[in-house]
Tab-separated table of C-alpha atoms in Angstrom:
chain	number	residue	atom	x	y	z
J	1	MET	CA	93.543	141.886	125.181
J	2	GLU	CA	96.434	139.476	125.049
J	3	ASN	CA	94.426	136.972	127.085
J	4	SER	CA	91.421	137.107	124.732
J	5	ALA	CA	93.729	136.616	121.705
J	6	LEU	CA	95.201	133.487	123.306
J	7	THR	CA	91.727	132.210	124.141
J	8	LEU	CA	90.651	132.719	120.517
J	9	ILE	CA	93.727	130.905	119.192
J	10	ARG	CA	93.145	128.003	121.596
J	11	SER	CA	89.506	127.765	120.524
J	12	VAL	CA	90.439	127.721	116.825
J	13	LEU	CA	93.102	125.053	117.425
J	14	ALA	CA	90.711	122.920	119.480
J	15	ALA	CA	88.037	123.135	116.767
J	16	SER	CA	90.629	122.236	114.164
J	17	VAL	CA	91.755	119.159	116.125
J	18	ILE	CA	88.151	118.015	116.632
J	19	THR	CA	87.331	118.480	112.928
J	20	THR	CA	90.458	116.588	111.876
J	21	SER	CA	89.684	113.756	114.309
J	22	LEU	CA	86.119	113.440	113.036
J	23	THR	CA	87.310	113.443	109.435
J	24	PHE	CA	89.728	110.591	110.083
J	25	SER	CA	87.256	108.576	112.122
J	26	PHE	CA	84.644	108.643	109.337
J	27	THR	CA	87.031	107.901	106.480
J	28	ALA	CA	86.374	104.457	105.018
J	29	PRO	CA	89.236	102.037	105.579
J	30	SER	CA	91.200	101.100	102.495
J	31	LEU	CA	90.691	97.499	101.451
J	32	ALA	CA	93.629	95.198	101.075
J	33	GLN	CA	93.568	93.913	97.502
J	34	ALA	CA	95.364	90.878	96.134
J	35	HIS	CA	97.704	91.142	93.153
J	36	THR	CA	99.249	88.197	91.298
J	37	THR	CA	101.614	88.344	88.332
J	38	VAL	CA	100.655	85.573	85.907
J	39	ARG	CA	103.408	83.632	84.175
J	40	PHE	CA	102.929	80.619	81.927
J	41	SER	CA	105.050	77.500	82.305
J	42	ALA	CA	107.521	76.916	79.463
J	43	GLY	CA	105.667	75.734	76.369
J	44	ASN	CA	102.186	76.602	77.740
J	45	ASP	CA	99.856	79.333	76.558
J	46	ASN	CA	97.472	79.072	79.531
J	47	THR	CA	97.422	78.672	83.292
J	48	PHE	CA	94.970	77.742	86.026
J	49	MET	CA	94.649	79.293	89.495
J	50	ARG	CA	92.490	78.686	92.575
J	51	SER	CA	91.702	81.292	95.174
J	52	SER	CA	88.815	82.991	96.957
J	53	ILE	CA	87.411	86.490	97.179
J	54	THR	CA	85.630	88.199	100.097
J	55	GLY	CA	83.120	91.061	100.141
J	56	ASN	CA	84.410	94.330	98.638
J	57	HIS	CA	87.863	92.940	97.990
J	58	TYR	CA	89.104	92.011	94.532
J	59	HIS	CA	91.986	89.973	93.151
J	60	ASP	CA	94.011	91.263	90.191
J	61	TYR	CA	95.830	88.838	87.896
J	62	VAL	CA	98.300	90.751	85.730
J	63	LEU	CA	99.885	89.349	82.582
J	64	ASN	CA	101.838	90.783	79.695
J	65	ALA	CA	100.496	90.336	76.166
J	66	ARG	CA	100.942	91.787	72.689
J	67	ALA	CA	98.483	93.661	70.496
J	68	GLY	CA	96.528	91.293	68.264
J	69	GLN	CA	96.785	88.304	70.592
J	70	ARG	CA	93.585	86.735	71.928
J	71	MET	CA	93.031	86.434	75.667
J	72	SER	CA	90.613	83.770	76.883
J	73	VAL	CA	89.391	83.743	80.473
J	74	SER	CA	87.129	81.293	82.261
J	75	LEU	CA	85.902	81.738	85.841
J	76	ILE	CA	84.296	78.845	87.715
J	77	THR	CA	82.514	79.724	90.947
J	78	LYS	CA	79.487	78.703	92.998
J	79	GLY	CA	78.696	82.298	93.976
J	80	SER	CA	78.355	85.736	92.472
J	81	ALA	CA	81.985	86.143	91.410
J	82	TYR	CA	82.828	87.879	88.141
J	83	PHE	CA	85.831	89.237	86.264
J	84	ASN	CA	86.776	92.208	84.116
J	85	ILE	CA	89.621	92.372	81.615
J	86	LEU	CA	91.349	95.738	81.902
J	87	PRO	CA	93.796	96.974	79.235
J	88	PRO	CA	97.173	98.505	80.151
J	89	GLY	CA	96.847	101.735	82.150
J	90	SER	CA	93.030	101.714	82.178
J	91	THR	CA	90.165	101.000	84.552
J	92	GLN	CA	87.705	100.727	81.630
J	93	ALA	CA	86.945	97.021	81.061
J	94	ILE	CA	87.196	95.571	77.553
J	95	TYR	CA	85.335	92.515	78.865
J	96	ASN	CA	82.863	92.407	81.761
J	97	SER	CA	81.705	88.931	82.769
J	98	SER	CA	78.769	90.228	84.817
J	99	ILE	CA	77.304	91.295	81.451
J	100	SER	CA	78.818	88.823	78.979
J	101	GLY	CA	79.292	85.643	81.044
J	102	ASN	CA	82.111	83.946	82.938
J	103	ASP	CA	83.711	82.500	79.773
J	104	GLY	CA	85.125	85.171	77.507
J	105	SER	CA	87.641	85.862	74.808
J	106	VAL	CA	88.866	89.191	73.416
J	107	ARG	CA	91.400	90.309	70.818
J	108	LEU	CA	93.866	92.596	72.582
J	109	PRO	CA	94.040	96.141	71.173
J	110	GLN	CA	97.535	97.041	72.442
J	111	SER	CA	100.677	95.561	73.948
J	112	GLY	CA	101.321	95.757	77.680
J	113	ASN	CA	100.196	94.476	81.058
J	114	TYR	CA	96.551	93.382	81.121
J	115	THR	CA	94.625	92.856	84.358
J	116	VAL	CA	91.993	90.203	84.965
J	117	ARG	CA	90.135	91.498	88.036
J	118	VAL	CA	87.977	89.003	89.972
J	119	TYR	CA	85.321	90.546	92.218
J	120	LEU	CA	81.935	89.935	93.871
J	121	LYS	CA	78.533	91.519	93.322
J	122	GLY	CA	75.147	91.345	94.985
J	123	GLY	CA	74.392	89.574	98.237
J	124	ASN	CA	77.770	87.842	98.505
J	125	LYS	CA	79.539	91.198	98.294
J	126	ASP	CA	77.077	92.978	100.581
J	127	ARG	CA	77.194	90.230	103.227
J	128	ASN	CA	81.010	90.069	103.095
J	129	ARG	CA	80.957	86.395	102.120
J	130	THR	CA	84.014	84.485	100.944
J	131	ILE	CA	83.532	82.758	97.597
J	132	PRO	CA	86.094	80.264	96.225
J	133	PHE	CA	86.858	80.331	92.502
J	134	GLU	CA	88.945	78.743	89.780
J	135	LEU	CA	90.373	80.951	87.050
J	136	SER	CA	91.812	79.851	83.726
J	137	VAL	CA	93.681	82.391	81.576
J	138	GLY	CA	95.127	81.779	78.123
J	139	ILE	CA	96.885	83.903	75.501
J	140	LEU	CA	96.952	82.829	71.848
């Protein structure tokens, strides 16, 4: 009896290890995402950045702004790169350039850290291509 109990425990442990191994091997890898804090030079209300984006990755540009200010963003790219403007603490875009175009301006509803997220869509994203871009951000 003692032998069959040990055999059962070993079988359960082996099944558990196999299940855990399979779960980890099929888990999608987390993507490394870029994050840049945006600061304006003294006396300037805008800034310009160059970078690139690849496949499923995205690049977040975070800047602090006050309620009632206007944020203007322009994205120049030769591929399918777009941006969203995300308000503080939210993943719900208040501006989506894939719908409204790569030049946009919005009045900010609250004070805090806003995120301009640059990302790819379509074939460039699906084929894991790298697309260079230029981003201009201004706060008035």
